[in-house]
Amino acid sequence: MGYVEAPNLFIKDARGKKFAYREVGKKTNLPLILLTHLSANLDNWDPNFY
Protein backbone atom coordinates (compact mmCIF):
# COMPACT_ATOMS: atom_id res chain seq x y z
CA MET A 1 0.00 0.00 0.00
CA GLY A 2 1.33 3.43 -0.92
CA TYR A 3 1.26 6.64 1.06
CA VAL A 4 -1.78 8.06 -0.73
CA GLU A 5 -3.82 4.89 -0.10
CA ALA A 6 -2.70 4.51 3.55
CA PRO A 7 -5.47 5.27 6.04
CA ASN A 8 -5.23 8.27 8.34
CA LEU A 9 -4.61 7.10 11.90
CA PHE A 10 -4.96 9.22 15.04
CA ILE A 11 -3.44 9.43 18.50
CA LYS A 12 -4.40 11.73 21.39
CA ASP A 13 -1.92 13.37 23.72
CA ALA A 14 -2.40 13.86 27.47
CA ARG A 15 -4.27 17.13 26.88
CA GLY A 16 -6.74 15.54 24.47
CA LYS A 17 -5.26 16.98 21.24
CA LYS A 18 -5.55 14.67 18.22
CA PHE A 19 -2.59 14.04 15.93
CA ALA A 20 -2.97 12.32 12.56
CA TYR A 21 -0.37 10.05 11.00
CA ARG A 22 0.05 7.37 8.33
CA GLU A 23 2.08 4.18 8.48
CA VAL A 24 3.74 3.02 5.26
CA GLY A 25 6.60 0.72 4.34
CA LYS A 26 8.22 -2.12 6.20
CA LYS A 27 7.96 -2.32 9.97
CA THR A 28 11.43 -1.95 11.49
CA ASN A 29 12.83 -1.30 14.93
CA LEU A 30 13.56 2.32 14.05
CA PRO A 31 10.67 4.38 12.66
CA LEU A 32 11.26 7.44 10.50
CA ILE A 33 9.09 10.33 11.66
CA LEU A 34 8.56 13.19 9.20
CA LEU A 35 7.25 16.44 10.67
CA THR A 36 5.48 19.18 8.76
CA HIS A 37 5.38 22.93 9.26
CA LEU A 38 2.60 24.74 11.14
CA SER A 39 -0.01 25.05 8.40
CA ALA A 40 0.83 21.80 6.58
CA ASN A 41 -1.25 18.64 6.29
CA LEU A 42 -0.49 14.96 5.73
CA ASP A 43 -0.50 15.42 1.95
CA ASN A 44 2.30 18.03 1.86
CA TRP A 45 4.97 15.32 1.52
CA ASP A 46 5.79 14.32 -2.03
CA PRO A 47 4.47 10.74 -2.55
CA ASN A 48 7.63 9.95 -4.56
CA PHE A 49 9.63 10.39 -1.35
CA TYR A 50 8.22 7.19 0.11
XYZ file of N, CA and C in Angstrom:
150
model
N 0.846 -1.178 0.000
C 0.000 0.000 0.000
C 0.887 1.235 0.000
N 0.563 2.195 -0.836
C 1.325 3.431 -0.923
C 0.851 4.474 0.067
N 1.566 5.567 0.118
C 1.261 6.643 1.060
C -0.123 7.232 0.829
N -0.484 7.433 -0.425
C -1.781 8.063 -0.730
C -2.937 7.153 -0.322
N -2.751 5.835 -0.445
C -3.816 4.893 -0.095
C -3.835 4.535 1.387
N -2.787 4.864 2.123
C -2.701 4.508 3.546
C -3.777 5.261 4.328
N -4.431 4.584 5.264
C -5.472 5.267 6.039
C -4.878 6.274 7.019
N -5.621 7.319 7.308
C -5.228 8.274 8.338
C -5.500 7.641 9.691
N -4.493 7.617 10.548
C -4.614 7.099 11.903
C -4.478 8.267 12.867
N -4.974 8.116 14.082
C -4.963 9.225 15.041
C -4.492 8.756 16.404
N -3.858 9.668 17.122
C -3.442 9.429 18.499
C -3.751 10.707 19.278
N -4.124 10.562 20.538
C -4.395 11.727 21.393
C -3.277 11.880 22.407
N -2.921 13.133 22.693
C -1.922 13.369 23.724
C -2.620 13.503 25.081
N -1.857 13.790 26.119
C -2.399 13.861 27.475
C -3.408 14.992 27.644
N -3.336 16.002 26.789
C -4.267 17.130 26.883
C -5.477 16.960 25.975
N -5.583 15.813 25.317
C -6.740 15.540 24.470
C -6.618 16.012 23.031
N -5.469 16.548 22.632
C -5.263 16.981 21.242
C -5.075 15.753 20.357
N -5.679 15.783 19.162
C -5.550 14.670 18.220
C -4.456 14.960 17.202
N -3.628 13.953 16.948
C -2.591 14.039 15.930
C -2.826 12.936 14.911
N -2.763 13.293 13.630
C -2.972 12.321 12.555
C -1.620 11.854 12.033
N -1.581 10.601 11.594
C -0.367 10.051 11.003
C -0.741 8.924 10.052
N 0.209 8.509 9.235
C 0.046 7.372 8.328
C 1.246 6.454 8.480
N 0.996 5.175 8.426
C 2.078 4.185 8.476
C 2.231 3.559 7.096
N 3.446 3.627 6.558
C 3.739 3.018 5.258
C 5.089 2.320 5.333
N 5.310 1.400 4.423
C 6.597 0.720 4.338
C 6.718 -0.435 5.295
N 7.928 -0.974 5.340
C 8.217 -2.124 6.202
C 8.290 -1.690 7.655
N 7.831 -2.563 8.535
C 7.964 -2.319 9.973
C 9.397 -2.666 10.377
N 10.073 -1.726 11.011
C 11.432 -1.952 11.491
C 11.501 -1.517 12.951
N 12.650 -1.708 13.545
C 12.833 -1.301 14.934
C 13.006 0.201 15.086
N 13.306 0.887 13.991
C 13.565 2.320 14.046
C 12.645 3.054 13.072
N 11.581 3.679 13.570
C 10.675 4.385 12.659
C 11.286 5.712 12.193
N 10.878 6.132 11.023
C 11.265 7.442 10.502
C 10.046 8.340 10.655
N 10.192 9.409 11.410
C 9.088 10.327 11.662
C 9.350 11.610 10.892
N 8.433 11.971 10.012
C 8.563 13.190 9.205
C 7.586 14.233 9.732
N 8.090 15.376 10.117
C 7.253 16.441 10.671
C 6.989 17.501 9.614
N 5.841 18.116 9.700
C 5.476 19.177 8.765
C 5.529 20.529 9.466
N 5.403 21.590 8.694
C 5.376 22.935 9.258
C 3.982 23.241 9.800
N 3.814 24.386 10.398
C 2.603 24.743 11.137
C 1.307 24.589 10.351
N 1.253 25.085 9.143
C -0.012 25.049 8.398
C -0.071 23.901 7.381
N 0.784 22.917 7.523
C 0.834 21.795 6.583
C -0.208 20.734 6.939
N -0.389 19.795 6.019
C -1.252 18.645 6.289
C -0.521 17.380 5.853
N -1.156 16.232 6.027
C -0.489 14.961 5.726
C -0.117 14.816 4.258
N -0.748 15.558 3.380
C -0.496 15.417 1.951
C 0.574 16.378 1.424
N 1.251 17.133 2.305
C 2.305 18.034 1.859
C 3.577 17.308 1.441
N 3.788 16.077 1.915
C 4.969 15.320 1.520
C 4.782 14.783 0.112
N 5.821 14.843 -0.662
C 5.795 14.317 -2.035
C 5.667 12.793 -1.976
N 4.622 12.206 -2.587
C 4.467 10.736 -2.554
C 5.666 9.985 -3.124
N 6.450 10.611 -3.999
C 7.630 9.951 -4.556
C 8.743 9.779 -3.513
N 8.639 10.499 -2.420
C 9.630 10.393 -1.354
C 9.577 9.035 -0.674
N 8.420 8.428 -0.631
C 8.216 7.190 0.114
C 8.634 6.022 -0.702
